[in-house]
Amino acid sequence: MFATPAFAQSAGGAAGAFGSFVPLILIFAIMYFLLIRPQQKKVKEHKAMVEALRRGDQVVTQGGIVGKVSKVKEDGEIEVEIAEGVKVRVIRGTIAQVLSKTEPAA
């Protein structure tokens, strides 16, 4: 009349084990589509924006400094003029936003 613990545990079978992983798989899928994928897209857009910087673009750094690109260097730096005669070297990755783009020369 009484069921032993070993007999009671084996009632689920393989279907029960897979069924317990379904919520975990769904949570991972939701996290991927809501968090990971949009973040990867944002990183890709930022990289494209930084690669497209040209002389004359008005930019904002992550520190909040607004200036105009005066020189684009190949070693990952750009030179930004923040006031007349005041130029600072900035790492390309610290550019947060491009306010105005210059048109390429014809």
mmCIF file of C-alpha atoms in Angstrom:
data_model
loop_
_atom_site.group_PDB
_atom_site.id
_atom_site.type_symbol
_atom_site.label_atom_id
_atom_site.label_comp_id
_atom_site.label_asym_id
_atom_site.label_seq_id
_atom_site.Cartn_x
_atom_site.Cartn_y
_atom_site.Cartn_z
ATOM 1 C CA MET A 1 0.000 0.000 0.000
ATOM 2 C CA PHE A 2 2.806 2.428 0.746
ATOM 3 C CA ALA A 3 5.021 3.644 -2.110
ATOM 4 C CA THR A 4 8.728 3.585 -1.429
ATOM 5 C CA PRO A 5 10.676 6.832 -2.151
ATOM 6 C CA ALA A 6 12.633 5.162 -4.957
ATOM 7 C CA PHE A 7 9.458 4.065 -6.697
ATOM 8 C CA ALA A 8 7.873 7.521 -6.338
ATOM 9 C CA GLN A 9 10.906 9.285 -7.856
ATOM 10 C CA SER A 10 11.020 7.142 -10.972
ATOM 11 C CA ALA A 11 7.462 8.042 -11.973
ATOM 12 C CA GLY A 12 8.524 11.156 -13.966
ATOM 13 C CA GLY A 13 10.800 9.458 -16.466
ATOM 14 C CA ALA A 14 12.676 11.217 -19.270
ATOM 15 C CA ALA A 15 9.746 13.493 -20.141
ATOM 16 C CA GLY A 16 9.785 14.940 -16.626
ATOM 17 C CA ALA A 17 13.500 15.728 -16.790
ATOM 18 C CA PHE A 18 13.139 17.585 -20.101
ATOM 19 C CA GLY A 19 10.057 19.382 -18.847
ATOM 20 C CA SER A 20 12.005 20.833 -15.950
ATOM 21 C CA PHE A 21 14.551 22.393 -18.350
ATOM 22 C CA VAL A 22 11.965 24.087 -20.593
ATOM 23 C CA PRO A 23 11.496 27.139 -18.313
ATOM 24 C CA LEU A 24 15.279 27.563 -18.058
ATOM 25 C CA ILE A 25 15.632 27.455 -21.846
ATOM 26 C CA LEU A 26 12.795 29.969 -22.260
ATOM 27 C CA ILE A 27 14.375 32.354 -19.760
ATOM 28 C CA PHE A 28 17.699 32.206 -21.619
ATOM 29 C CA ALA A 29 15.971 32.855 -24.976
ATOM 30 C CA ILE A 30 14.095 35.852 -23.579
ATOM 31 C CA MET A 31 17.299 37.266 -22.039
ATOM 32 C CA TYR A 32 19.110 36.853 -25.360
ATOM 33 C CA PHE A 33 16.483 38.712 -27.384
ATOM 34 C CA LEU A 34 15.868 41.444 -24.801
ATOM 35 C CA LEU A 35 19.394 42.117 -23.512
ATOM 36 C CA ILE A 36 22.275 40.508 -25.373
ATOM 37 C CA ARG A 37 21.224 41.028 -28.992
ATOM 38 C CA PRO A 38 20.338 44.771 -28.669
ATOM 39 C CA GLN A 39 23.616 45.415 -26.837
ATOM 40 C CA GLN A 40 25.615 43.744 -29.624
ATOM 41 C CA LYS A 41 23.758 45.882 -32.175
ATOM 42 C CA LYS A 42 24.539 49.047 -30.207
ATOM 43 C CA VAL A 43 28.246 48.151 -30.027
ATOM 44 C CA LYS A 44 28.337 47.521 -33.777
ATOM 45 C CA GLU A 45 26.695 50.906 -34.502
ATOM 46 C CA HIS A 46 29.150 52.719 -32.195
ATOM 47 C CA LYS A 47 32.110 51.049 -33.878
ATOM 48 C CA ALA A 48 30.826 52.105 -37.316
ATOM 49 C CA MET A 49 30.298 55.681 -36.079
ATOM 50 C CA VAL A 50 33.828 55.888 -34.682
ATOM 51 C CA GLU A 51 35.348 54.423 -37.853
ATOM 52 C CA ALA A 52 33.509 57.026 -39.971
ATOM 53 C CA LEU A 53 34.939 60.049 -38.112
ATOM 54 C CA ARG A 54 36.456 62.698 -40.377
ATOM 55 C CA ARG A 55 38.163 66.026 -39.980
ATOM 56 C CA GLY A 56 35.584 68.734 -39.272
ATOM 57 C CA ASP A 57 33.018 66.534 -37.496
ATOM 58 C CA GLN A 58 31.618 68.013 -34.314
ATOM 59 C CA VAL A 59 31.698 65.395 -31.556
ATOM 60 C CA VAL A 60 30.882 64.850 -27.883
ATOM 61 C CA THR A 61 33.239 62.737 -25.765
ATOM 62 C CA GLN A 62 32.105 60.484 -22.938
ATOM 63 C CA GLY A 63 33.453 63.098 -20.547
ATOM 64 C CA GLY A 64 31.031 65.663 -21.976
ATOM 65 C CA ILE A 65 33.559 67.719 -23.947
ATOM 66 C CA VAL A 66 32.202 69.149 -27.203
ATOM 67 C CA GLY A 67 34.702 69.875 -29.942
ATOM 68 C CA LYS A 68 35.580 69.627 -33.595
ATOM 69 C CA VAL A 69 37.830 66.906 -35.001
ATOM 70 C CA SER A 70 40.996 68.548 -36.313
ATOM 71 C CA LYS A 71 43.083 65.465 -37.083
ATOM 72 C CA VAL A 72 42.356 61.756 -37.359
ATOM 73 C CA LYS A 73 45.349 59.606 -36.451
ATOM 74 C CA GLU A 74 45.854 55.952 -37.339
ATOM 75 C CA ASP A 75 46.880 54.755 -33.866
ATOM 76 C CA GLY A 76 43.393 54.933 -32.338
ATOM 77 C CA GLU A 77 43.538 58.613 -31.422
ATOM 78 C CA ILE A 78 41.938 61.733 -32.786
ATOM 79 C CA GLU A 79 42.777 65.359 -32.144
ATOM 80 C CA VAL A 80 39.794 67.455 -31.047
ATOM 81 C CA GLU A 81 39.772 71.248 -30.962
ATOM 82 C CA ILE A 82 37.671 72.289 -27.960
ATOM 83 C CA ALA A 83 38.362 76.024 -28.246
ATOM 84 C CA GLU A 84 40.268 78.224 -30.657
ATOM 85 C CA GLY A 85 43.888 77.104 -30.426
ATOM 86 C CA VAL A 86 43.170 74.442 -27.760
ATOM 87 C CA LYS A 87 43.540 70.891 -29.051
ATOM 88 C CA VAL A 88 43.356 67.660 -27.057
ATOM 89 C CA ARG A 89 44.138 64.089 -28.028
ATOM 90 C CA VAL A 90 41.238 61.710 -27.456
ATOM 91 C CA ILE A 91 40.982 57.935 -27.803
ATOM 92 C CA ARG A 92 38.527 57.055 -30.584
ATOM 93 C CA GLY A 93 36.447 54.780 -28.362
ATOM 94 C CA THR A 94 35.596 57.631 -25.997
ATOM 95 C CA ILE A 95 33.560 59.471 -28.619
ATOM 96 C CA ALA A 96 29.951 59.215 -27.456
ATOM 97 C CA GLN A 97 28.112 61.091 -30.190
ATOM 98 C CA VAL A 98 28.658 62.872 -33.487
ATOM 99 C CA LEU A 99 26.671 66.113 -33.489
ATOM 100 C CA SER A 100 27.288 67.232 -37.058
ATOM 101 C CA LYS A 101 28.989 65.429 -39.915
ATOM 102 C CA THR A 102 31.009 67.108 -42.616
ATOM 103 C CA GLU A 103 30.348 66.245 -46.221
ATOM 104 C CA PRO A 104 33.116 64.380 -48.031
ATOM 105 C CA ALA A 105 35.123 66.337 -50.590
ATOM 106 C CA ALA A 106 33.893 65.887 -54.145
#
